mmCIF file of C-alpha atoms in Angstrom:
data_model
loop_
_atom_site.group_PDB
_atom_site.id
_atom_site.type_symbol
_atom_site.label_atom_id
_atom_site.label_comp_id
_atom_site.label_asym_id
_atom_site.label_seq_id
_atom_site.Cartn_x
_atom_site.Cartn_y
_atom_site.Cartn_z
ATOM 1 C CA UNK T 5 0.000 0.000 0.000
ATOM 2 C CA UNK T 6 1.195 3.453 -0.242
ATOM 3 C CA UNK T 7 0.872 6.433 2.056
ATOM 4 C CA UNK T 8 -2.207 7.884 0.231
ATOM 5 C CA UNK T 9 -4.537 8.535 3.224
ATOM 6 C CA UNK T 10 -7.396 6.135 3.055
ATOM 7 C CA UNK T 11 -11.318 8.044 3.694
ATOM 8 C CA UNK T 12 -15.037 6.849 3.461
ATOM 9 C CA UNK T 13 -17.629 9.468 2.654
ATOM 10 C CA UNK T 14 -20.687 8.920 3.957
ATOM 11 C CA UNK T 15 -23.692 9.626 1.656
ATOM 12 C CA UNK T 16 -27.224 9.829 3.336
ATOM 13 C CA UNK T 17 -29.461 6.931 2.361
ATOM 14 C CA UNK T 18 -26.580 6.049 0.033
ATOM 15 C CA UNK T 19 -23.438 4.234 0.365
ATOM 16 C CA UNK T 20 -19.904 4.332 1.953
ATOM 17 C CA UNK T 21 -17.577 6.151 -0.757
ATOM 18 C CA UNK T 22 -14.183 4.610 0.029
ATOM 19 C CA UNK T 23 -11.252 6.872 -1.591
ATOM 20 C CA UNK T 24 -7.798 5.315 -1.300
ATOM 21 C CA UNK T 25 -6.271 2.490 -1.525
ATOM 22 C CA UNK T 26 -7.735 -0.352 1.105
ATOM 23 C CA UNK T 27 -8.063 -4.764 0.955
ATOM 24 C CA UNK T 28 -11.678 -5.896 1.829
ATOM 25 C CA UNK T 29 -10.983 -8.658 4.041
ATOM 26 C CA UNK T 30 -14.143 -11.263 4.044
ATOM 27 C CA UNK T 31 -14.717 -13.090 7.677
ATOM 28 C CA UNK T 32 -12.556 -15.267 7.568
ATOM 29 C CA UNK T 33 -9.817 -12.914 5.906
ATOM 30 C CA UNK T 34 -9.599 -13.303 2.360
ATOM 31 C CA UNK T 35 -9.517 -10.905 0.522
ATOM 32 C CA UNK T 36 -12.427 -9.945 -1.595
ATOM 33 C CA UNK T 37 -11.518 -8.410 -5.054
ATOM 34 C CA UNK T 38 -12.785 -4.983 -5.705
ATOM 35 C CA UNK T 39 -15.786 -4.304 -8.081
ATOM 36 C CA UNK T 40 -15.003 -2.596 -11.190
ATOM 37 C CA UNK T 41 -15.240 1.082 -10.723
ATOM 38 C CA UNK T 42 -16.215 3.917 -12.616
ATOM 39 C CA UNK T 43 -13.154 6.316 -10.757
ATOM 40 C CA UNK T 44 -10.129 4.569 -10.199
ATOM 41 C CA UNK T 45 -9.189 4.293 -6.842
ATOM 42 C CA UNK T 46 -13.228 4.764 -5.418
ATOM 43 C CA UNK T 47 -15.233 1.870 -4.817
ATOM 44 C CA UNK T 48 -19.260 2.267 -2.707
ATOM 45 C CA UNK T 49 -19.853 -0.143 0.363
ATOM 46 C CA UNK T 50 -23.408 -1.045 0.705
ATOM 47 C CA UNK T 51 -25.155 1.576 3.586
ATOM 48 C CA UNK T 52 -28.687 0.575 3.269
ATOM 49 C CA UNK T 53 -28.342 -3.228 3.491
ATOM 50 C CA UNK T 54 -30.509 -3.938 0.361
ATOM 51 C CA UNK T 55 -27.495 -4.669 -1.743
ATOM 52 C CA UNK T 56 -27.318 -8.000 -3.473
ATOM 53 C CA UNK T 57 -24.008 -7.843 -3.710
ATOM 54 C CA UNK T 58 -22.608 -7.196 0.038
ATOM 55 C CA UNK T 59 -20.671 -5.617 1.240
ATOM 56 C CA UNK T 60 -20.645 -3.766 -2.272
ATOM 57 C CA UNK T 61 -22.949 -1.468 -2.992
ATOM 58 C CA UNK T 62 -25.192 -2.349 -6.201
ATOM 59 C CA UNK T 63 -27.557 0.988 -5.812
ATOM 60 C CA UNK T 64 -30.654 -0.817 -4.643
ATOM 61 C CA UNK T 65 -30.772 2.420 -2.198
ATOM 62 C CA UNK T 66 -32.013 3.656 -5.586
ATOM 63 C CA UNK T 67 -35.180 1.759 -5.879
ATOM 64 C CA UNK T 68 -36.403 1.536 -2.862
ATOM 65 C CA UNK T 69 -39.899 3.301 -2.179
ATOM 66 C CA UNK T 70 -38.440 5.437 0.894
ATOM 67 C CA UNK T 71 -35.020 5.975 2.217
ATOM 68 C CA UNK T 72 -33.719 3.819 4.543
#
């Protein structure tokens, strides 16, 4: 890793905007590889819970009929 400072941005009824770089460990520590994303070096953890791809986020937060 490199010492590029890691942050999450929170986005209401949205997900976790992760800037930097960072290894998604899964419970029993694997790593998980990163979805593709559309800026390099960003990637959105799920905040809402509806994702079908968790912890990613997919943007079900999108659909739903209120905000979570």
């Amino acid at each position: 890793m490199t010492d590029q400072p890691v942050t999450i941005t929170i986005k209401p009824a949205g997900p976790y905007l992760v800037h930097g770089p960072v290894t998604v460990l899964d419970s029993e520590g694997n790593p998980i590889e990163l979805p593709p994303a559309k800026t390099p070096g960003v990637f959105k953890l799920c905040g809402c819970g509806r994702s079908a791809n968790k912890p990613f986020c997919d943007s079900s937060h999108k659909k739903a009929p209120e905000a979570p």
